[in-house]
Coordinates of C-alpha atoms and ligand atoms in Angstrom, one line a residue:
M878 CA -43.0 39.7 47.5
S879 CA -39.2 39.6 47.7
S880 CA -37.6 36.4 46.2
R881 CA -34.4 34.6 47.2
F882 CA -33.3 34.3 43.8
P883 CA -32.0 37.4 42.0
N884 CA -34.2 38.7 39.1
I885 CA -36.9 36.6 39.7
T886 CA -40.0 37.7 41.2
F887 CA -43.0 36.0 42.5
G888 CA -45.3 39.2 42.0
P889 CA -48.7 38.7 40.5
R890 CA -47.7 39.5 37.2
S891 CA -44.5 37.2 36.9
L892 CA -44.4 34.2 34.8
L893 CA -43.8 32.1 37.7
Y894 CA -46.5 33.4 39.4
S895 CA -48.7 32.6 36.8
F896 CA -47.3 29.0 36.2
R897 CA -47.7 28.2 39.8
M898 CA -51.4 29.3 39.9
A899 CA -52.1 27.7 36.6
K900 CA -50.9 24.9 38.1
S901 CA -52.9 24.1 40.8
H902 CA -56.0 24.7 38.7
Y903 CA -55.3 21.5 36.6
Q904 CA -58.4 19.2 36.7
A905 CA -58.9 15.9 35.3
P906 CA -60.0 16.1 32.0
R907 CA -63.9 16.5 31.4
G908 CA -65.5 13.1 31.4
T909 CA -62.6 11.6 33.3
R910 CA -61.7 11.3 37.1
D911 CA -59.6 10.1 39.5
I912 CA -60.2 6.9 41.6
L913 CA -58.8 7.5 44.8
P914 CA -57.4 4.5 46.9
A915 CA -60.9 4.1 49.0
E916 CA -62.6 3.8 45.7
A917 CA -59.9 1.8 44.0
E918 CA -60.3 -0.8 46.6
K919 CA -63.7 -1.3 45.3
W920 CA -62.8 -1.3 42.0
R921 CA -60.1 -3.9 42.5
A922 CA -62.7 -6.0 44.3
I923 CA -64.9 -6.0 41.3
L924 CA -62.0 -6.4 38.8
T925 CA -60.7 -9.6 40.9
A926 CA -64.5 -11.1 41.1
F927 CA -64.6 -11.1 37.7
A928 CA -61.4 -12.5 36.5
D929 CA -62.0 -15.3 39.1
L930 CA -65.3 -16.1 37.7
A931 CA -64.2 -16.0 34.3
S932 CA -61.3 -18.3 34.9
R933 CA -63.6 -20.6 36.5
F934 CA -65.9 -20.4 33.3
G935 CA -63.0 -21.6 31.3
Y936 CA -62.0 -18.2 29.7
G937 CA -58.4 -16.9 29.4
Q938 CA -57.5 -13.2 29.6
V939 CA -56.6 -11.2 26.5
V940 CA -54.6 -8.1 27.1
S941 CA -54.7 -6.0 23.3
P942 CA -53.5 -2.3 22.8
I943 CA -55.4 0.5 24.0
F944 CA -55.2 2.0 20.5
E945 CA -55.6 0.5 17.0
D946 CA -55.9 1.2 13.5
V947 CA -59.1 3.8 13.1
G948 CA -60.3 1.0 10.4
V949 CA -60.5 -1.6 13.2
F950 CA -63.4 0.3 14.7
L951 CA -65.1 1.5 11.4
R952 CA -66.9 -1.8 11.4
L953 CA -68.7 -0.9 14.3
G954 CA -70.7 0.8 11.8
E955 CA -70.2 3.9 10.3
N956 CA -73.4 5.5 11.1
T957 CA -73.2 4.8 14.7
E958 CA -72.7 7.6 17.1
I959 CA -69.4 6.0 18.4
V960 CA -67.9 5.9 15.0
S961 CA -69.5 9.0 13.6
K962 CA -69.0 11.4 16.7
E963 CA -67.3 9.7 19.6
M964 CA -63.9 8.5 18.6
F965 CA -60.8 10.1 19.9
T966 CA -58.4 9.7 16.9
F967 CA -55.0 10.7 16.2
Q968 CA -52.1 10.2 13.6
D969 CA -49.1 8.1 13.9
K970 CA -45.9 10.3 13.8
D971 CA -44.1 8.2 11.0
P972 CA -44.1 9.9 7.8
K973 CA -43.4 6.9 6.0
T974 CA -46.4 4.9 7.4
P975 CA -49.2 7.4 7.8
Q976 CA -52.0 5.8 10.0
S977 CA -54.5 6.9 11.5
L978 CA -55.2 5.8 14.9
A979 CA -57.8 5.6 17.4
L980 CA -58.2 4.9 21.6
R981 CA -60.4 2.4 21.9
P982 CA -64.2 2.9 22.2
E983 CA -64.8 -0.8 23.1
L984 CA -63.1 -4.2 23.0
T985 CA -65.2 -6.6 20.8
A986 CA -63.5 -5.2 17.5
S987 CA -60.2 -5.3 19.2
I988 CA -60.7 -9.4 20.1
C989 CA -61.9 -10.1 16.8
R990 CA -58.9 -8.4 15.1
A991 CA -56.5 -10.4 17.4
F992 CA -58.4 -13.5 16.5
A993 CA -58.0 -12.8 12.5
Q994 CA -54.2 -12.0 13.4
H995 CA -53.4 -15.0 15.5
R996 CA -55.9 -17.6 14.6
P997 CA -56.2 -19.4 17.8
T998 CA -58.2 -22.7 18.1
T999 CA -61.5 -22.5 18.6
P1000 CA -63.9 -21.8 20.1
W1001 CA -61.7 -19.1 21.4
K1002 CA -63.2 -18.4 25.0
V1003 CA -61.5 -14.6 26.4
W1004 CA -62.2 -12.1 28.9
Y1005 CA -60.7 -8.7 29.2
E1006 CA -60.9 -5.5 31.4
G1007 CA -59.5 -2.0 30.9
P1008 CA -60.5 1.4 30.0
Q1009 CA -62.6 2.6 26.9
F1010 CA -62.7 6.1 25.3
R1011 CA -65.9 7.9 23.9
Y1012 CA -66.4 11.4 23.2
E1013 CA -69.7 11.4 25.0
K1014 CA -71.3 14.3 26.8
P1015 CA -70.8 13.4 30.4
Q1016 CA -73.3 13.0 32.8
A1017 CA -74.3 10.7 35.6
G1018 CA -72.9 7.3 34.8
R1019 CA -71.8 8.2 31.2
F1020 CA -67.8 9.2 31.1
R1021 CA -65.3 10.0 28.5
Q1022 CA -63.1 7.3 30.0
F1023 CA -64.4 4.3 31.7
V1024 CA -64.0 0.7 32.4
Q1025 CA -65.1 -2.1 31.1
V1026 CA -64.9 -5.9 31.9
G1027 CA -66.0 -8.5 29.1
A1028 CA -65.9 -11.9 27.8
E1029 CA -66.4 -13.2 24.2
I1030 CA -66.5 -16.8 22.5
I1031 CA -65.1 -16.7 19.0
G1032 CA -65.9 -19.7 16.5
E1033 CA -69.0 -21.1 18.2
N1034 CA -72.8 -21.0 16.7
D1035 CA -74.2 -23.2 19.6
P1036 CA -77.0 -21.5 21.1
A1037 CA -75.3 -23.0 24.2
A1038 CA -72.7 -20.4 23.9
D1039 CA -75.1 -17.9 23.8
V1040 CA -76.5 -19.2 27.4
E1041 CA -73.1 -19.6 28.6
I1042 CA -71.9 -15.9 27.9
I1043 CA -75.3 -14.5 29.3
S1044 CA -74.8 -16.7 32.5
L1045 CA -71.4 -15.5 33.0
A1046 CA -72.7 -11.9 33.1
W1047 CA -75.5 -12.9 35.2
R1048 CA -73.5 -15.1 37.7
F1049 CA -71.1 -12.0 38.3
Y1050 CA -73.8 -9.5 39.2
E1051 CA -75.2 -12.3 41.6
S1052 CA -71.5 -12.7 43.0
V1053 CA -71.2 -8.9 43.4
G1054 CA -74.1 -9.0 45.6
L1055 CA -76.5 -6.9 42.9
K1056 CA -80.0 -8.2 43.3
N1057 CA -82.4 -5.8 41.2
I1058 CA -80.7 -6.2 37.9
S1059 CA -83.1 -7.0 34.6
L1060 CA -82.0 -8.8 31.7
L1061 CA -83.6 -7.7 28.5
L1062 CA -83.5 -10.2 25.5
N1063 CA -83.9 -9.7 21.8
T1064 CA -82.7 -11.3 18.6
L1065 CA -81.8 -9.4 15.3
G1066 CA -81.8 -12.6 13.3
D1067 CA -79.0 -13.0 10.3
S1068 CA -77.5 -10.3 8.3
E1069 CA -80.0 -11.2 5.5
T1070 CA -83.2 -10.9 8.0
R1071 CA -81.6 -7.7 9.5
E1072 CA -81.1 -6.1 5.9
I1073 CA -84.9 -7.2 5.0
Y1074 CA -86.1 -5.4 8.6
N1075 CA -84.5 -2.5 8.1
R1076 CA -85.5 -1.9 4.9
E1077 CA -89.2 -2.5 6.1
L1078 CA -88.6 -0.4 9.0
Y1079 CA -87.3 2.2 6.8
S1080 CA -90.3 2.3 4.4
Y1081 CA -92.9 2.5 7.5
L1082 CA -90.9 5.1 9.4
L1083 CA -90.4 7.0 6.0
D1084 CA -94.2 7.0 5.7
K1085 CA -94.9 8.5 9.0
S1086 CA -91.8 10.7 9.1
D1087 CA -94.2 13.5 9.3
E1088 CA -95.2 12.4 13.0
L1089 CA -91.6 11.8 14.2
S1090 CA -89.3 14.4 15.7
D1091 CA -86.7 16.4 13.9
E1092 CA -84.2 14.3 15.6
S1093 CA -85.6 11.1 14.5
K1094 CA -86.2 12.2 11.0
N1095 CA -82.3 13.0 11.0
T1096 CA -81.6 9.5 12.4
L1097 CA -84.2 7.8 10.0
K1098 CA -81.7 9.1 7.0
K1099 CA -78.8 7.4 8.8
N1100 CA -80.1 4.1 10.9
P1101 CA -83.7 3.3 11.1
L1102 CA -83.0 0.8 14.0
R1103 CA -81.9 3.7 16.0
V1104 CA -85.0 5.4 15.7
L1105 CA -86.5 2.7 17.8
D1106 CA -84.1 4.1 20.7
S1107 CA -85.9 7.3 20.7
K1108 CA -87.5 8.2 24.3
R1109 CA -89.1 11.5 22.8
E1110 CA -92.9 11.6 23.6
E1111 CA -93.6 12.4 19.8
D1112 CA -92.1 9.6 18.4
R1113 CA -93.5 7.3 21.1
Q1114 CA -97.2 6.3 19.2
V1115 CA -95.1 5.7 15.9
I1116 CA -92.7 3.5 17.5
S1117 CA -95.1 1.2 19.1
D1118 CA -97.0 0.7 16.0
A1119 CA -93.7 0.0 14.1
P1120 CA -93.2 -3.5 12.7
T1121 CA -90.8 -5.9 14.8
I1122 CA -87.9 -8.0 14.1
Q1123 CA -90.0 -11.2 15.2
E1124 CA -92.3 -10.9 12.2
F1125 CA -89.2 -11.3 10.0
L1126 CA -87.1 -14.0 11.4
N1127 CA -86.4 -17.0 9.3
P1128 CA -86.9 -20.4 10.8
E1129 CA -83.2 -20.9 11.6
D1130 CA -83.3 -17.2 13.6
K1131 CA -86.5 -18.6 15.4
A1132 CA -85.1 -22.1 16.3
H1133 CA -81.7 -20.4 17.8
F1134 CA -83.7 -18.1 19.9
D1135 CA -85.9 -20.5 21.3
L1136 CA -82.9 -22.9 22.5
V1137 CA -81.4 -19.4 23.9
C1138 CA -84.3 -19.1 25.9
D1139 CA -84.9 -22.6 26.9
G1140 CA -81.1 -22.6 28.2
L1141 CA -81.8 -19.7 30.1
D1142 CA -84.7 -21.3 31.6
S1143 CA -83.2 -24.4 32.6
V1144 CA -80.2 -22.4 34.4
K1145 CA -83.0 -20.3 36.1
I1146 CA -82.1 -17.0 34.8
P1147 CA -85.0 -14.6 34.4
F1148 CA -85.2 -12.5 31.4
S1149 CA -87.7 -10.2 29.4
I1150 CA -88.0 -10.6 25.6
T1151 CA -87.7 -7.2 24.6
P1152 CA -88.5 -6.8 20.5
R1153 CA -87.4 -3.3 20.5
L1154 CA -84.2 -3.5 22.2
V1155 CA -81.6 -1.6 20.1
R1156 CA -77.8 -1.7 20.7
G1157 CA -75.8 1.2 19.8
L1158 CA -73.3 -1.0 17.5
D1159 CA -74.1 -2.2 14.1
Y1160 CA -72.4 -5.8 13.9
Y1161 CA -74.9 -7.7 15.8
T1162 CA -76.7 -10.4 14.5
R1163 CA -79.2 -12.8 16.2
T1164 CA -79.2 -12.6 20.0
T1165 CA -78.9 -9.4 21.8
F1166 CA -79.4 -8.5 25.2
E1167 CA -78.9 -5.8 27.8
F1168 CA -78.8 -5.7 31.5
V1169 CA -80.7 -2.9 33.2
A1170 CA -79.9 -1.9 37.2
N1171 CA -83.5 -1.1 38.3
D1172 CA -82.3 0.6 41.2
L1173 CA -80.2 3.4 39.2
Q1174 CA -82.2 6.4 38.7
T1175 CA -80.3 7.9 36.3
A1176 CA -80.9 7.7 32.4
Q1177 CA -77.5 5.5 32.2
N1178 CA -78.9 2.4 33.9
A1179 CA -77.7 -0.2 31.6
V1180 CA -74.8 -1.9 33.3
G1181 CA -73.8 -4.1 30.4
G1182 CA -74.8 -5.4 27.1
G1183 CA -73.8 -7.9 24.3
G1184 CA -74.8 -10.2 21.7
R1185 CA -73.5 -12.2 18.5
Y1186 CA -71.6 -10.7 15.9
D1187 CA -71.3 -13.7 13.4
G1188 CA -69.6 -11.4 10.5
L1189 CA -67.2 -9.0 12.5
V1190 CA -64.1 -11.4 12.5
E1191 CA -64.7 -11.8 8.6
E1192 CA -64.8 -8.1 8.1
L1193 CA -61.5 -7.9 9.9
G1194 CA -59.7 -9.9 7.7
G1195 CA -60.3 -13.5 9.1
P1196 CA -62.2 -16.6 8.1
P1197 CA -65.9 -16.7 8.4
T1198 CA -66.4 -17.0 12.1
Q1199 CA -69.3 -16.4 14.8
G1200 CA -68.5 -14.7 17.9
I1201 CA -70.6 -13.9 20.9
G1202 CA -69.8 -11.9 24.0
F1203 CA -70.8 -9.0 26.2
A1204 CA -69.2 -5.8 27.8
L1205 CA -70.2 -4.6 31.5
G1206 CA -69.6 -1.1 32.6
V1207 CA -67.6 -1.0 35.9
D1208 CA -68.3 2.5 36.5
R1209 CA -72.1 2.2 36.7
I1210 CA -71.8 -1.6 38.5
L1211 CA -70.3 0.6 41.3
L1212 CA -73.2 3.2 41.3
A1213 CA -75.8 0.5 41.1
C1214 CA -74.2 -1.4 44.2
E1215 CA -74.5 2.3 46.0
S1216 CA -77.7 2.4 45.1
E1217 CA -78.7 -1.3 46.1
G1218 CA -76.5 -0.5 49.5
V1219 CA -74.1 -3.4 48.3
K1220 CA -71.2 -3.1 50.5
L1221 CA -68.2 -3.6 48.3
D1222 CA -65.3 -2.6 51.0
Y1223 CA -63.4 -5.8 50.6
R1224 CA -60.3 -3.9 52.3
K1225 CA -58.4 -6.2 54.9
P1226 CA -57.5 -4.0 57.7
L1227 CA -53.6 -3.7 58.1
D1228 CA -52.3 -6.4 60.7
A1229 CA -49.8 -4.2 62.0
F1230 CA -48.3 -0.5 62.1
V1231 CA -44.6 -0.2 63.1
V1232 CA -43.9 3.0 65.2
D1233 CA -40.3 3.2 65.4
L1234 CA -38.8 5.8 68.0
T1235 CA -35.2 5.3 67.0
G1236 CA -34.8 6.6 63.7
G1237 CA -36.5 4.1 61.5
S1238 CA -34.2 1.6 60.6
H1239 CA -36.1 -0.8 62.9
A1240 CA -39.4 -0.2 61.2
T1241 CA -37.9 -1.1 57.8
Q1242 CA -36.4 -4.4 59.2
I1243 CA -39.5 -5.4 60.9
A1244 CA -42.0 -4.3 58.2
D1245 CA -40.3 -6.0 55.8
E1246 CA -39.8 -9.3 57.7
L1247 CA -43.4 -9.3 58.5
R1248 CA -44.7 -8.6 54.7
H1249 CA -42.3 -11.3 53.5
Y1250 CA -44.6 -13.7 55.9
G1251 CA -47.5 -12.6 54.1
L1252 CA -48.8 -9.7 56.8
K1253 CA -50.5 -6.5 55.8
V1254 CA -48.2 -3.8 57.6
D1255 CA -47.3 -0.2 57.2
R1256 CA -45.0 1.9 59.2
S1257 CA -44.3 6.1 59.8
F1258 CA -41.5 7.9 57.8
G1259 CA -39.5 10.5 59.7
D1260 CA -37.9 11.0 63.1
R1261 CA -41.5 11.9 64.4
S1262 CA -42.7 11.9 68.0
M1263 CA -44.5 9.0 69.7
K1264 CA -47.5 10.9 70.0
S1265 CA -47.4 11.9 66.1
Q1266 CA -46.8 8.2 64.9
M1267 CA -49.2 6.6 67.3
K1268 CA -52.0 8.9 65.5
V1269 CA -51.1 7.8 62.3
A1270 CA -50.9 4.1 63.7
D1271 CA -54.2 4.6 64.9
R1272 CA -55.8 6.2 61.5
S1273 CA -54.4 3.4 59.6
G1274 CA -56.8 1.1 60.8
A1275 CA -54.1 -1.4 61.6
L1276 CA -55.0 -4.0 64.6
Y1277 CA -51.8 -3.6 66.3
A1278 CA -49.1 -1.1 66.8
I1279 CA -45.3 -2.7 67.1
I1280 CA -43.6 0.1 68.9
I1281 CA -39.9 0.1 69.2
G1282 CA -38.2 2.7 71.3
D1283 CA -34.8 3.3 73.3
D1284 CA -35.7 0.7 75.9
E1285 CA -37.3 -1.8 73.6
L1286 CA -33.9 -1.6 71.8
E1287 CA -32.1 -1.9 75.0
D1288 CA -33.7 -5.5 75.6
N1289 CA -34.2 -6.5 72.1
E1290 CA -37.7 -6.3 72.4
V1291 CA -40.7 -4.7 71.1
T1292 CA -44.1 -3.5 72.4
L1293 CA -47.4 -4.9 70.8
R1294 CA -50.2 -2.9 71.7
D1295 CA -53.8 -3.7 70.4
L1296 CA -55.2 -0.7 68.6
R1297 CA -58.7 -1.9 68.2
G1298 CA -59.7 -3.7 71.7
D1299 CA -58.9 -1.9 75.2
G1300 CA -55.3 -0.8 74.4
D1301 CA -53.6 -4.0 76.1
Q1302 CA -50.0 -4.0 75.6
V1303 CA -47.1 -6.9 76.1
R1304 CA -43.4 -6.6 75.6
V1305 CA -41.9 -9.5 73.3
S1306 CA -38.9 -10.6 72.2
R1307 CA -37.8 -9.1 68.6
S1308 CA -36.8 -12.7 67.7
D1309 CA -40.4 -13.6 68.5
I1310 CA -42.4 -11.2 66.6
V1311 CA -42.9 -13.3 63.3
S1312 CA -43.9 -16.6 65.4
G1313 CA -46.1 -14.6 67.9
W1314 CA -47.8 -13.2 65.1
L1315 CA -48.5 -16.0 63.0
D1316 CA -49.8 -17.4 66.5
I1317 CA -52.4 -14.3 66.5
V1318 CA -53.3 -14.9 63.0
K1319 CA -54.2 -18.5 63.7
G1320 CA -56.1 -17.9 66.6
R1321 CA -57.8 -15.2 64.8
N1322 CA -58.8 -17.6 61.7
S1323 CA -60.0 -20.3 64.2
E1324 CA -62.4 -18.0 66.1
Ligands
HAM1877 P1 -71.9 -1.2 24.9 O1 -73.4 -1.2 25.3 O2 -71.6 -0.1 24.3 O3 -71.6 -2.6 24.4 O4 -71.1 -1.1 26.4 C1 -71.4 -2.0 27.2 C2 -71.5 -1.4 28.7 O5 -70.5 -0.2 28.8 C3 -72.7 -0.3 28.7 O6 -73.9 -1.3 29.0 C4 -72.3 0.5 29.9 O7 -72.6 -0.2 31.2 C5 -70.9 0.5 29.8 N1 -70.5 2.1 29.0 C6 -70.8 2.1 27.6 N2 -70.5 3.5 27.4 C7 -70.3 4.3 28.7 C8 -69.7 5.7 29.2 N3 -69.9 6.6 28.0 N4 -69.7 5.7 30.5 C9 -69.7 4.8 31.4 N5 -70.3 3.4 31.1 C10 -70.4 3.0 30.0 C11 -70.2 -2.7 24.0 O8 -69.1 -2.0 24.3 C12 -70.1 -4.2 23.2 N6 -68.6 -4.3 22.9 C13 -70.5 -5.3 24.2 C14 -70.4 -6.7 23.5 C15 -69.2 -7.4 23.6 N7 -70.9 -7.1 22.5 C16 -70.3 -8.3 21.9 N8 -69.1 -8.5 22.9

């Protein structure tokens, strides 16, 4: 292949050639993906619905850094998979303040760190949204970068706070249109109860370790509770005969849990008490819960989860403070919407598409004017033919085309063509476009 540039060839062995070839082979990293405009509209719909609902419940948004000192996340439990295997960590570049940082794998620890740092008045009711990062083995519904929305109430022990948090998540699924979601509810008791239970469970499982799978024998050494999460056939019998946390609850734990159940009954939120519900994080005390999308046919059907973490703020340097919250996986909620046939296309069509056959400067002005009045308007670029601009206008889904050619320009008018009906068109004065348009919109709204 010859080149216009001396000394540079584009032959198969040249550096430039391989650079160009390599470039075209770049893909989003494993476990991540691009959300393109049509899908991004659905994301925006979900995120907006959550922001609206959280604010109706009296929660304010917190935007915290995407990376934190790794120590913040070690509080999730050194033996949890998130901490031991899945964290994206890196060193700060400043040699004077060597610090290990990590991309956040979840937001509860960051929120507690922010609470300990700023000491706002309690109860601190906050919500958040954003990407989280876990180095997991990618599969359907499981990504290395995924988006959560969530809410936390910090500094409140009242079981009514547990009920409110769960209701917020439940009403959110309802508002999105999801119908086949189950709420699994459990309590782990306070930290003392949990410790006693952990010891009992450990000695029970150690006794039966001959009957356990190799994986569960390994898990047992690190975190006996997580053995209960095993789906392996050989572990099933041992797990179903294992002691449950319920047998170890103290009267305060029981009273708290009963009030949470009564509260959920009172607002008619159905739940199943699931004594073997295990969450993948170690900070939980008392109430824990998970939301499962029954129509999701994949192993990853938990669309949200949360619970109480009454010791986390203190561990992060704050005063003894209770907390409860949840996070919902937006990627999985979208998959659940797909499998339930929930239509999330909240896209409002374009009001108009401006076709300018006079060079483009009129399209710039007309689009600017109409956008200023709140209309949704697009236009084409470049000096293209009427046919090609009309093709783009049609593809855009706009309700009307506003056409300006030499004739229209001479008469100081534009042609308005109905793109969705029978193609009717009228000429209107250039100065009447905005008022005429607002009449059309008014008429449409009163239909
Ligand atoms: P989590 O159960 O680890 O809890 O995550 C909550 C939700 O995030 C999951 O139910 C799932 O929908 C979604 N999720 C988790 N990992 C992935 C992944 N790899 N790919 C796609 N989606 C995923 C927490 O994160 C806690 N911070 C929840 C919480 C808030 N507890 C108290 N407050």
